[in-house]
mmCIF file of C-alpha atoms and ligand atoms in Angstrom:
data_model
loop_
_atom_site.group_PDB
_atom_site.id
_atom_site.type_symbol
_atom_site.label_atom_id
_atom_site.label_comp_id
_atom_site.label_asym_id
_atom_site.label_seq_id
_atom_site.Cartn_x
_atom_site.Cartn_y
_atom_site.Cartn_z
ATOM 1 C CA MET A 5 -15.716 51.681 47.194
ATOM 2 C CA LYS A 6 -13.978 54.621 44.995
ATOM 3 C CA THR A 7 -13.690 53.772 41.202
ATOM 4 C CA TYR A 8 -11.881 55.569 38.676
ATOM 5 C CA GLN A 9 -14.218 53.626 36.146
ATOM 6 C CA VAL A 10 -17.296 54.998 34.464
ATOM 7 C CA ASP A 11 -20.014 55.225 36.324
ATOM 8 C CA LYS A 12 -23.876 54.295 35.182
ATOM 9 C CA GLN A 13 -24.570 57.242 33.314
ATOM 10 C CA GLY A 14 -21.572 57.109 31.834
ATOM 11 C CA TYR A 15 -19.560 59.671 34.138
ATOM 12 C CA TYR A 16 -16.206 59.939 35.067
ATOM 13 C CA GLY A 17 -16.613 62.451 38.295
ATOM 14 C CA GLU A 18 -18.117 65.561 36.628
ATOM 15 C CA PHE A 19 -16.697 64.400 33.297
ATOM 16 C CA GLY A 20 -18.310 62.472 30.309
ATOM 17 C CA GLY A 21 -21.550 61.411 29.255
ATOM 18 C CA ALA A 22 -23.294 61.873 26.474
ATOM 19 C CA TYR A 23 -24.097 64.844 24.389
ATOM 20 C CA VAL A 24 -25.683 64.506 21.090
ATOM 21 C CA PRO A 25 -28.077 66.432 18.729
ATOM 22 C CA GLU A 26 -31.800 64.519 19.267
ATOM 23 C CA ILE A 27 -32.003 63.009 16.216
ATOM 24 C CA LEU A 28 -29.336 60.863 17.386
ATOM 25 C CA HIS A 29 -30.386 60.258 21.156
ATOM 26 C CA GLN A 30 -31.756 56.499 19.965
ATOM 27 C CA CYS A 31 -28.923 55.565 18.454
ATOM 28 C CA VAL A 32 -26.704 56.604 21.545
ATOM 29 C CA GLU A 33 -28.876 54.954 23.898
ATOM 30 C CA THR A 34 -28.999 51.744 21.712
ATOM 31 C CA LEU A 35 -25.146 51.713 21.683
ATOM 32 C CA GLN A 36 -25.469 52.117 25.562
ATOM 33 C CA ASN A 37 -27.410 49.258 26.263
ATOM 34 C CA THR A 38 -25.914 46.914 23.926
ATOM 35 C CA TYR A 39 -21.786 47.367 24.139
ATOM 36 C CA ALA A 40 -21.369 45.882 27.482
ATOM 37 C CA ALA A 41 -23.139 42.446 27.030
ATOM 38 C CA VAL A 42 -22.064 41.933 23.838
ATOM 39 C CA LEU A 43 -18.543 42.977 24.441
ATOM 40 C CA GLU A 44 -18.833 40.125 27.284
ATOM 41 C CA SER A 45 -20.280 37.213 25.463
ATOM 42 C CA GLU A 46 -18.716 34.588 25.128
ATOM 43 C CA THR A 47 -18.997 34.696 20.729
ATOM 44 C CA PHE A 48 -17.748 38.483 20.785
ATOM 45 C CA ARG A 49 -14.262 37.212 23.135
ATOM 46 C CA ARG A 50 -13.868 34.614 21.420
ATOM 47 C CA ASP A 51 -13.914 35.972 17.835
ATOM 48 C CA PHE A 52 -11.986 39.102 19.276
ATOM 49 C CA ASP A 53 -9.322 37.068 21.154
ATOM 50 C CA VAL A 54 -8.873 34.962 18.121
ATOM 51 C CA LEU A 55 -8.555 38.220 15.365
ATOM 52 C CA LEU A 56 -5.847 39.702 18.215
ATOM 53 C CA ARG A 57 -4.109 36.554 18.056
ATOM 54 C CA ASP A 58 -3.353 35.231 14.294
ATOM 55 C CA TYR A 59 -4.439 39.193 13.163
ATOM 56 C CA VAL A 60 -2.706 41.447 15.092
ATOM 57 C CA GLY A 61 0.077 39.150 16.417
ATOM 58 C CA ARG A 62 -0.638 39.641 20.134
ATOM 59 C CA PRO A 63 0.431 39.119 22.544
ATOM 60 C CA SER A 64 2.497 42.245 22.122
ATOM 61 C CA PRO A 65 6.099 41.485 23.873
ATOM 62 C CA LEU A 66 6.483 43.175 27.373
ATOM 63 C CA TYR A 67 10.392 43.922 26.520
ATOM 64 C CA LEU A 68 12.831 44.817 29.427
ATOM 65 C CA SER A 69 15.247 47.407 28.118
ATOM 66 C CA ARG A 70 18.520 47.035 29.746
ATOM 67 C CA ARG A 71 20.197 50.030 28.190
ATOM 68 C CA LEU A 72 17.270 52.555 28.809
ATOM 69 C CA SER A 73 17.027 51.212 32.513
ATOM 70 C CA GLU A 74 20.863 51.253 33.170
ATOM 71 C CA LYS A 75 20.327 55.142 31.859
ATOM 72 C CA TYR A 76 17.329 56.424 34.115
ATOM 73 C CA GLY A 77 18.246 54.202 37.254
ATOM 74 C CA CYS A 78 15.088 52.138 37.373
ATOM 75 C CA LYS A 79 13.778 48.991 35.640
ATOM 76 C CA ILE A 80 11.897 49.564 33.009
ATOM 77 C CA TYR A 81 9.610 47.856 30.501
ATOM 78 C CA LEU A 82 8.560 48.659 26.786
ATOM 79 C CA LYS A 83 5.327 47.434 25.880
ATOM 80 C CA ARG A 84 5.628 46.752 22.619
ATOM 81 C CA GLU A 85 2.018 47.760 20.673
ATOM 82 C CA ASP A 86 4.695 49.237 17.856
ATOM 83 C CA LEU A 87 4.951 45.477 17.007
ATOM 84 C CA ASN A 88 1.082 45.033 15.673
ATOM 85 C CA HIS A 89 -0.322 45.138 12.485
ATOM 86 C CA THR A 90 -0.770 48.097 11.052
ATOM 87 C CA GLY A 91 2.349 49.435 13.771
ATOM 88 C CA ALA A 92 0.154 51.064 16.659
ATOM 89 C CA HIS A 93 -2.475 50.205 19.049
ATOM 90 C CA LYS A 94 -5.319 51.489 17.425
ATOM 91 C CA ILE A 95 -5.681 48.149 15.882
ATOM 92 C CA ASN A 96 -7.327 46.722 18.643
ATOM 93 C CA ASN A 97 -9.670 49.366 19.328
ATOM 94 C CA THR A 98 -10.709 48.793 15.479
ATOM 95 C CA ILE A 99 -11.379 45.045 15.290
ATOM 96 C CA GLY A 100 -13.565 45.179 18.701
ATOM 97 C CA GLN A 101 -15.808 47.984 17.395
ATOM 98 C CA ILE A 102 -16.292 45.907 13.981
ATOM 99 C CA LEU A 103 -17.293 42.744 15.546
ATOM 100 C CA LEU A 104 -19.782 44.836 17.422
ATOM 101 C CA ALA A 105 -20.859 46.877 14.268
ATOM 102 C CA ARG A 106 -21.145 43.429 13.072
ATOM 103 C CA HIS A 107 -23.586 41.753 15.722
ATOM 104 C CA MET A 108 -26.029 44.808 15.249
ATOM 105 C CA GLY A 109 -26.800 44.341 11.819
ATOM 106 C CA LYS A 110 -25.144 47.392 10.702
ATOM 107 C CA LYS A 111 -23.852 47.763 7.131
ATOM 108 C CA ARG A 112 -22.150 50.809 6.316
ATOM 109 C CA ILE A 113 -18.904 51.844 8.364
ATOM 110 C CA ILE A 114 -18.164 56.139 9.237
ATOM 111 C CA ALA A 115 -14.851 56.994 10.829
ATOM 112 C CA GLU A 116 -13.228 60.193 10.871
ATOM 113 C CA THR A 117 -9.148 60.754 10.881
ATOM 114 C CA GLY A 118 -6.713 63.252 11.382
ATOM 115 C CA ALA A 119 -2.966 62.214 10.852
ATOM 116 C CA GLY A 120 -5.108 59.085 8.847
ATOM 117 C CA GLN A 121 -3.767 56.343 11.725
ATOM 118 C CA HIS A 122 -7.643 55.768 12.815
ATOM 119 C CA GLY A 123 -8.574 55.576 9.261
ATOM 120 C CA VAL A 124 -6.329 53.248 7.938
ATOM 121 C CA ALA A 125 -7.099 50.836 10.919
ATOM 122 C CA THR A 126 -10.759 51.213 9.801
ATOM 123 C CA ALA A 127 -10.331 50.767 6.471
ATOM 124 C CA THR A 128 -7.695 47.664 7.512
ATOM 125 C CA VAL A 129 -10.770 46.066 9.029
ATOM 126 C CA CYS A 130 -13.570 47.236 6.929
ATOM 127 C CA ALA A 131 -11.279 45.367 3.942
ATOM 128 C CA LEU A 132 -11.335 42.307 6.860
ATOM 129 C CA MET A 133 -15.438 42.036 7.256
ATOM 130 C CA ASN A 134 -16.055 43.202 3.816
ATOM 131 C CA MET A 135 -17.762 46.187 4.745
ATOM 132 C CA GLU A 136 -18.246 50.088 3.397
ATOM 133 C CA CYS A 137 -15.911 52.048 4.933
ATOM 134 C CA ILE A 138 -16.255 56.110 4.437
ATOM 135 C CA VAL A 139 -13.335 58.423 6.296
ATOM 136 C CA TYR A 140 -13.920 61.875 7.202
ATOM 137 C CA MET A 141 -10.744 63.741 6.738
ATOM 138 C CA GLY A 142 -10.050 67.297 6.921
ATOM 139 C CA LYS A 143 -8.533 68.997 3.722
ATOM 140 C CA THR A 144 -5.274 70.263 4.871
ATOM 141 C CA ASP A 145 -4.744 66.929 6.494
ATOM 142 C CA VAL A 146 -5.884 65.047 3.379
ATOM 143 C CA GLU A 147 -2.611 67.028 1.406
ATOM 144 C CA ARG A 148 -0.242 66.657 4.864
ATOM 145 C CA GLN A 149 -0.749 62.798 5.311
ATOM 146 C CA HIS A 150 -0.985 61.577 1.826
ATOM 147 C CA ALA A 151 0.575 58.140 2.269
ATOM 148 C CA ASN A 152 -2.418 57.282 4.889
ATOM 149 C CA VAL A 153 -4.864 58.551 2.111
ATOM 150 C CA GLN A 154 -3.490 55.926 0.063
ATOM 151 C CA LYS A 155 -3.151 53.718 2.050
ATOM 152 C CA MET A 156 -7.071 53.844 2.313
ATOM 153 C CA GLU A 157 -8.159 54.031 -1.020
ATOM 154 C CA MET A 158 -6.018 50.596 -1.939
ATOM 155 C CA LEU A 159 -7.891 49.336 0.911
ATOM 156 C CA GLY A 160 -11.162 50.123 -0.490
ATOM 157 C CA ALA A 161 -12.912 53.168 1.642
ATOM 158 C CA LYS A 162 -14.015 56.110 0.536
ATOM 159 C CA VAL A 163 -11.974 59.055 1.827
ATOM 160 C CA VAL A 164 -13.919 62.393 1.844
ATOM 161 C CA PRO A 165 -11.855 65.384 2.077
ATOM 162 C CA VAL A 166 -14.099 68.352 4.485
ATOM 163 C CA THR A 167 -13.540 71.967 4.096
ATOM 164 C CA SER A 168 -15.486 73.407 6.683
ATOM 165 C CA GLY A 169 -13.615 75.360 8.839
ATOM 166 C CA ASN A 170 -9.499 74.774 9.427
ATOM 167 C CA MET A 171 -10.377 71.720 7.281
ATOM 168 C CA THR A 172 -9.067 69.448 10.135
ATOM 169 C CA LEU A 173 -9.809 66.354 12.863
ATOM 170 C CA LYS A 174 -12.335 68.731 14.728
ATOM 171 C CA ASP A 175 -14.198 69.534 11.672
ATOM 172 C CA ALA A 176 -13.944 66.129 10.187
ATOM 173 C CA THR A 177 -15.447 64.987 13.688
ATOM 174 C CA ASN A 178 -18.636 67.090 12.895
ATOM 175 C CA GLU A 179 -18.961 66.057 9.203
ATOM 176 C CA ALA A 180 -18.686 62.697 10.650
ATOM 177 C CA ILE A 181 -21.642 63.336 13.146
ATOM 178 C CA ARG A 182 -23.856 64.865 10.254
ATOM 179 C CA ASP A 183 -23.535 61.359 8.266
ATOM 180 C CA TRP A 184 -24.552 59.219 11.586
ATOM 181 C CA CYS A 185 -27.161 62.031 11.737
ATOM 182 C CA CYS A 186 -28.884 61.185 8.623
ATOM 183 C CA HIS A 187 -28.492 57.244 7.988
ATOM 184 C CA PRO A 188 -28.707 56.416 11.817
ATOM 185 C CA ALA A 189 -30.308 53.286 11.092
ATOM 186 C CA ASP A 190 -27.776 51.725 8.762
ATOM 187 C CA THR A 191 -24.396 53.202 9.700
ATOM 188 C CA TYR A 192 -21.974 52.553 12.533
ATOM 189 C CA TYR A 193 -19.435 55.142 13.769
ATOM 190 C CA ILE A 194 -16.200 53.534 15.052
ATOM 191 C CA ILE A 195 -14.450 56.249 16.962
ATOM 192 C CA GLY A 196 -10.602 55.799 17.797
ATOM 193 C CA SER A 197 -9.899 56.862 20.701
ATOM 194 C CA THR A 198 -11.205 57.181 24.215
ATOM 195 C CA VAL A 199 -13.665 60.271 23.644
ATOM 196 C CA GLY A 200 -17.078 60.874 22.144
ATOM 197 C CA PRO A 201 -20.344 60.302 23.987
ATOM 198 C CA HIS A 202 -20.755 57.505 26.554
ATOM 199 C CA PRO A 203 -20.104 54.539 25.721
ATOM 200 C CA TYR A 204 -17.201 55.354 23.565
ATOM 201 C CA PRO A 205 -15.287 56.314 25.957
ATOM 202 C CA ASP A 206 -15.693 53.224 27.818
ATOM 203 C CA MET A 207 -15.917 50.829 25.285
ATOM 204 C CA VAL A 208 -12.848 51.690 23.577
ATOM 205 C CA ALA A 209 -11.009 51.768 27.112
ATOM 206 C CA ARG A 210 -12.689 48.007 27.330
ATOM 207 C CA LEU A 211 -11.160 47.049 23.979
ATOM 208 C CA GLN A 212 -7.756 48.134 24.581
ATOM 209 C CA SER A 213 -7.628 46.729 28.057
ATOM 210 C CA VAL A 214 -6.101 43.998 26.570
ATOM 211 C CA ILE A 215 -2.905 45.730 26.826
ATOM 212 C CA SER A 216 -2.744 46.146 30.668
ATOM 213 C CA GLU A 217 -4.489 42.211 30.554
ATOM 214 C CA GLU A 218 -1.570 41.407 28.765
ATOM 215 C CA ILE A 219 0.838 43.175 31.223
ATOM 216 C CA LYS A 220 -0.277 41.960 34.342
ATOM 217 C CA LYS A 221 0.606 38.042 32.824
ATOM 218 C CA GLN A 222 3.980 39.602 31.518
ATOM 219 C CA LEU A 223 4.409 40.821 34.810
ATOM 220 C CA LEU A 224 3.696 38.605 36.717
ATOM 221 C CA GLU A 225 6.393 35.604 34.760
ATOM 222 C CA GLN A 226 8.967 38.507 34.342
ATOM 223 C CA GLU A 227 9.011 39.890 38.247
ATOM 224 C CA GLY A 228 6.781 37.618 39.848
ATOM 225 C CA ARG A 229 4.593 39.922 41.190
ATOM 226 C CA ASP A 230 1.797 41.450 38.606
ATOM 227 C CA TYR A 231 1.959 45.280 39.013
ATOM 228 C CA PRO A 232 4.667 48.124 38.196
ATOM 229 C CA ASP A 233 5.250 50.992 40.628
ATOM 230 C CA TYR A 234 4.876 52.864 37.358
ATOM 231 C CA LEU A 235 3.056 53.298 34.101
ATOM 232 C CA ILE A 236 4.023 56.075 31.613
ATOM 233 C CA ALA A 237 1.557 56.127 28.313
ATOM 234 C CA CYS A 238 1.196 59.357 26.102
ATOM 235 C CA VAL A 239 -2.067 61.025 25.704
ATOM 236 C CA GLY A 240 -3.602 62.656 22.622
ATOM 237 C CA GLY A 241 -7.236 61.541 23.180
ATOM 238 C CA GLY A 242 -6.387 59.048 25.386
ATOM 239 C CA SER A 243 -6.705 55.449 24.168
ATOM 240 C CA ASN A 244 -3.602 53.722 24.703
ATOM 241 C CA ALA A 245 -2.795 54.948 27.805
ATOM 242 C CA ALA A 246 -6.359 53.869 29.178
ATOM 243 C CA GLY A 247 -5.168 50.396 27.593
ATOM 244 C CA THR A 248 -2.270 50.455 29.421
ATOM 245 C CA ILE A 249 -3.631 51.430 32.736
ATOM 246 C CA TYR A 250 -7.163 49.861 32.451
ATOM 247 C CA HIS A 251 -6.624 46.812 35.151
ATOM 248 C CA TYR A 252 -4.702 48.758 37.374
ATOM 249 C CA LEU A 253 -6.920 52.094 37.427
ATOM 250 C CA ASP A 254 -8.255 51.328 40.562
ATOM 251 C CA ASP A 255 -4.605 49.926 42.514
ATOM 252 C CA GLU A 256 -2.870 52.990 44.217
ATOM 253 C CA ARG A 257 0.062 50.778 44.960
ATOM 254 C CA VAL A 258 0.651 51.931 41.059
ATOM 255 C CA LYS A 259 1.240 55.608 39.572
ATOM 256 C CA ILE A 260 0.128 56.943 36.658
ATOM 257 C CA VAL A 261 1.873 59.338 34.040
ATOM 258 C CA LEU A 262 0.432 60.530 31.383
ATOM 259 C CA ALA A 263 2.471 62.389 28.777
ATOM 260 C CA GLU A 264 0.730 64.908 26.436
ATOM 261 C CA ALA A 265 2.244 67.497 23.657
ATOM 262 C CA GLY A 266 3.989 70.411 24.766
ATOM 263 C CA GLY A 267 4.325 71.476 21.737
ATOM 264 C CA HIS A 268 6.681 74.309 21.306
ATOM 265 C CA GLY A 269 6.238 74.533 24.913
ATOM 266 C CA ILE A 270 2.594 75.040 27.109
ATOM 267 C CA ALA A 271 3.503 79.064 27.521
ATOM 268 C CA SER A 272 3.548 79.124 23.791
ATOM 269 C CA GLY A 273 0.605 79.517 22.396
ATOM 270 C CA GLU A 274 1.558 76.436 20.446
ATOM 271 C CA SER A 275 0.844 73.515 22.322
ATOM 272 C CA ALA A 276 -1.332 70.379 22.529
ATOM 273 C CA ALA A 277 -1.163 70.181 26.246
ATOM 274 C CA THR A 278 -5.036 69.896 26.413
ATOM 275 C CA ILE A 279 -5.211 68.797 30.665
ATOM 276 C CA GLN A 280 -3.125 71.456 31.515
ATOM 277 C CA LEU A 281 -4.195 74.483 29.374
ATOM 278 C CA GLY A 282 -7.974 72.987 28.745
ATOM 279 C CA LYS A 283 -10.976 74.560 30.563
ATOM 280 C CA LYS A 284 -14.224 72.574 31.291
ATOM 281 C CA GLY A 285 -16.418 72.221 27.828
ATOM 282 C CA ILE A 286 -18.118 69.852 25.544
ATOM 283 C CA ILE A 287 -16.697 68.569 22.681
ATOM 284 C CA HIS A 288 -17.598 65.857 20.203
ATOM 285 C CA GLY A 289 -20.520 64.679 22.720
ATOM 286 C CA SER A 290 -18.633 64.391 25.873
ATOM 287 C CA ARG A 291 -18.290 66.805 28.699
ATOM 288 C CA THR A 292 -14.291 66.954 29.421
ATOM 289 C CA LEU A 293 -11.263 69.424 29.506
ATOM 290 C CA VAL A 294 -11.090 71.409 25.824
ATOM 291 C CA MET A 295 -8.649 73.700 24.475
ATOM 292 C CA GLN A 296 -10.143 77.497 23.943
ATOM 293 C CA ASN A 297 -10.631 80.695 23.970
ATOM 294 C CA GLU A 298 -12.589 83.147 26.305
ATOM 295 C CA ASP A 299 -15.760 82.914 23.692
ATOM 296 C CA GLY A 300 -15.324 79.036 24.035
ATOM 297 C CA GLN A 301 -14.263 78.797 20.584
ATOM 298 C CA ILE A 302 -12.101 75.266 20.371
ATOM 299 C CA GLU A 303 -8.348 76.333 19.625
ATOM 300 C CA GLU A 304 -6.909 74.830 17.316
ATOM 301 C CA PRO A 305 -3.657 72.890 19.006
ATOM 302 C CA TYR A 306 0.168 72.365 17.873
ATOM 303 C CA SER A 307 2.035 69.029 18.435
ATOM 304 C CA ILE A 308 4.928 67.892 15.644
ATOM 305 C CA SER A 309 3.183 65.207 16.088
ATOM 306 C CA ALA A 310 -0.434 64.536 14.225
ATOM 307 C CA GLY A 311 -1.379 61.869 16.783
ATOM 308 C CA LEU A 312 -1.795 63.974 19.413
ATOM 309 C CA ASP A 313 -2.848 67.452 18.676
ATOM 310 C CA TYR A 314 -6.387 66.925 19.445
ATOM 311 C CA PRO A 315 -7.894 69.736 21.311
ATOM 312 C CA GLY A 316 -9.555 67.349 23.691
ATOM 313 C CA ILE A 317 -8.673 64.771 26.200
ATOM 314 C CA GLY A 318 -10.588 61.641 27.079
ATOM 315 C CA PRO A 319 -12.942 62.234 30.133
ATOM 316 C CA ILE A 320 -11.436 59.480 32.194
ATOM 317 C CA HIS A 321 -7.909 61.161 31.632
ATOM 318 C CA ALA A 322 -9.745 64.363 32.879
ATOM 319 C CA ASN A 323 -11.084 62.242 36.045
ATOM 320 C CA LEU A 324 -7.313 61.310 36.739
ATOM 321 C CA SER A 325 -6.040 64.554 36.545
ATOM 322 C CA ALA A 326 -8.835 66.168 38.561
ATOM 323 C CA THR A 327 -8.226 63.823 41.208
ATOM 324 C CA ARG A 328 -4.665 64.026 41.164
ATOM 325 C CA ARG A 329 -4.314 59.925 40.376
ATOM 326 C CA ALA A 330 -2.455 60.676 37.125
ATOM 327 C CA THR A 331 1.180 62.920 36.694
ATOM 328 C CA ILE A 332 0.328 64.731 34.222
ATOM 329 C CA LEU A 333 3.329 66.020 32.036
ATOM 330 C CA ALA A 334 3.744 67.905 28.962
ATOM 331 C CA VAL A 335 6.842 67.121 26.560
ATOM 332 C CA ASP A 336 7.556 69.237 24.058
ATOM 333 C CA ASP A 337 8.110 68.641 20.033
ATOM 334 C CA GLU A 338 12.273 68.672 20.758
ATOM 335 C CA GLU A 339 12.073 66.242 23.797
ATOM 336 C CA ALA A 340 10.481 64.215 22.120
ATOM 337 C CA LEU A 341 12.439 64.283 19.291
ATOM 338 C CA ASP A 342 15.856 63.704 21.645
ATOM 339 C CA ALA A 343 13.730 60.811 23.229
ATOM 340 C CA ALA A 344 13.209 59.093 20.254
ATOM 341 C CA PHE A 345 16.931 59.220 18.896
ATOM 342 C CA GLU A 346 17.995 57.836 22.668
ATOM 343 C CA LEU A 347 15.722 54.741 22.029
ATOM 344 C CA THR A 348 16.737 54.505 18.644
ATOM 345 C CA ARG A 349 20.235 54.208 19.627
ATOM 346 C CA LEU A 350 20.035 52.727 22.953
ATOM 347 C CA GLU A 351 17.775 49.429 21.703
ATOM 348 C CA GLY A 352 17.825 49.635 18.054
ATOM 349 C CA ILE A 353 13.287 50.250 17.893
ATOM 350 C CA ILE A 354 12.394 53.535 16.050
ATOM 351 C CA PRO A 355 9.349 54.721 17.840
ATOM 352 C CA ALA A 356 6.016 56.624 17.101
ATOM 353 C CA LEU A 357 6.630 60.749 17.820
ATOM 354 C CA GLU A 358 3.271 60.043 19.422
ATOM 355 C CA SER A 359 5.321 57.611 21.084
ATOM 356 C CA ALA A 360 7.669 59.591 21.609
ATOM 357 C CA HIS A 361 6.464 61.748 24.273
ATOM 358 C CA ALA A 362 6.026 58.862 26.527
ATOM 359 C CA LEU A 363 9.669 58.010 26.135
ATOM 360 C CA GLY A 364 10.763 61.829 26.793
ATOM 361 C CA ALA A 365 8.907 61.894 30.358
ATOM 362 C CA LEU A 366 11.175 59.178 31.744
ATOM 363 C CA ASP A 367 13.999 62.457 32.623
ATOM 364 C CA LYS A 368 10.869 64.112 34.041
ATOM 365 C CA VAL A 369 10.271 61.439 37.302
ATOM 366 C CA THR A 370 12.696 60.390 39.948
ATOM 367 C CA PHE A 371 12.910 57.156 39.670
ATOM 368 C CA LYS A 372 14.145 54.839 43.074
ATOM 369 C CA PRO A 373 16.438 51.700 41.629
ATOM 370 C CA GLU A 374 14.098 48.945 42.582
ATOM 371 C CA ASP A 375 11.167 50.498 40.792
ATOM 372 C CA VAL A 376 9.634 48.879 38.002
ATOM 373 C CA VAL A 377 8.134 51.045 35.001
ATOM 374 C CA VAL A 378 6.202 49.670 32.069
ATOM 375 C CA LEU A 379 6.169 52.371 29.877
ATOM 376 C CA THR A 380 4.189 51.932 26.532
ATOM 377 C CA VAL A 381 5.292 52.015 22.618
ATOM 378 C CA SER A 382 2.466 52.671 21.154
ATOM 379 C CA GLY A 383 3.092 52.637 17.863
ATOM 380 C CA ARG A 384 6.245 52.442 15.232
ATOM 381 C CA GLY A 385 8.058 55.038 13.804
ATOM 382 C CA ASP A 386 7.983 54.682 10.055
ATOM 383 C CA LYS A 387 5.416 57.078 9.006
ATOM 384 C CA ASP A 388 7.726 59.728 11.494
ATOM 385 C CA MET A 389 11.001 59.236 9.107
ATOM 386 C CA GLU A 390 10.602 62.537 7.105
ATOM 387 C CA THR A 391 10.257 64.364 10.573
ATOM 388 C CA TYR A 392 13.140 62.367 12.396
ATOM 389 C CA ILE A 393 15.239 63.502 9.162
ATOM 390 C CA ALA A 394 15.116 66.676 9.197
ATOM 391 C CA HIS A 395 15.177 67.116 12.915
ATOM 392 C CA LYS A 396 18.657 64.969 12.396
ATOM 393 C CA ASN A 397 19.666 67.606 9.308
ATOM 394 C CA LYS A 398 19.138 70.845 11.475
ATOM 395 C CA THR A 399 20.741 69.136 14.780
ATOM 396 C CA LYS A 400 24.440 67.924 13.033
HETATM 397 C C1 LIG B 517 -3.420 58.065 17.438
HETATM 398 C C2 LIG B 517 -2.158 57.162 18.157
HETATM 399 C C3 LIG B 517 -2.058 57.927 19.328
HETATM 400 C C4 LIG B 517 -2.695 58.973 20.193
HETATM 401 O O1 LIG B 517 -3.711 58.580 20.354
HETATM 402 P P1 LIG B 517 -4.456 57.875 22.052
HETATM 403 O O2 LIG B 517 -5.860 57.524 21.211
HETATM 404 O O3 LIG B 517 -4.438 58.919 22.503
HETATM 405 O O4 LIG B 517 -3.742 56.349 22.264
HETATM 406 C C5 LIG B 517 -0.685 57.748 20.402
HETATM 407 N N1 LIG B 517 0.385 56.874 19.428
HETATM 408 C C6 LIG B 517 0.394 55.983 18.718
HETATM 409 C C7 LIG B 517 1.484 54.799 17.418
HETATM 410 C C8 LIG B 517 -0.904 56.917 17.787
HETATM 411 O O5 LIG B 517 -1.413 56.263 15.807
#
């Protein structure tokens, strides 16, 4: 049977794999040989499920948005990941990986972060599990995202500002990999999205797949059938989208729409629409689509949303695009901002700027009145209030 899931070698079609320095081969191989059995074991499932329920607050509601449905002429459900502890979907993944780290006897946790959201989610579970936590963050981002740095420090993490390159996410990632190379025996590297060398993309997708597992049950209860006509999610590295579509990947009745960040427009030179603008290359240990110049140098992406401006994309999503299983739409800054205000005024829900890109895709799809649409609200907008207020003042 044709499948869009990972194969035994860690590839999705021609994307994926594990391209890591020699010194990490052993580490990555151990992880490859360990993760699936642990994730499927009864003790892991039990610990994971209890924490998702009692600590994160799952299941997250599937909310029928009546006014949004009316506006777009179909039935729109919102999957409310914004209601999770720490305000987004990222905690699902960090809880799973820290349980795996503990199982593997690791004592020291490292992570990289751009906007700081993954850093906070990692520092949170390290506090919970009483583990040492070191977060690499570009110096530029440390200055831009001060509130998240303060949260990580309050949670007991050590935030290391990275001063190489542009001092942003890609440089922080390089530094985290360097650290892992130096401490392969006692250190576990928590990656925050469906990126990185195999097995990370598959592992993160599986940990986030609780989202589509719940959607199935909730739709069956509310609609009498366990699948929607459309699934819509935003993509940075691709983890909330992977979780949303995981159990529907091979069910072609379900159309998949992925919203990437158009920035100032995909032709503007200031964009983070990696799937549409990227070329095949290797980033972060994975063969995927990469924003790069003619010499293969990684290009700095741009988006108003800090969580979406990553120059790569998960290999799952690169393959979904190449095989046309998914429709990829670019949603520009302005469209996302308008969509955030629209949801806020229609439903009283202030979404994260990242999630606003998924909402901005609604306007670009032609729905039939009987269509059932599930859109994942990946996070809440508290962290984006300054941007929203600036936009409001500008458009007044
Ligand atoms: C980090 C983040 C994203 C983007 O990451 P994915 O791995 O693509 O899901 C989206 N939404 C929110 C709220 C985030 O914090």
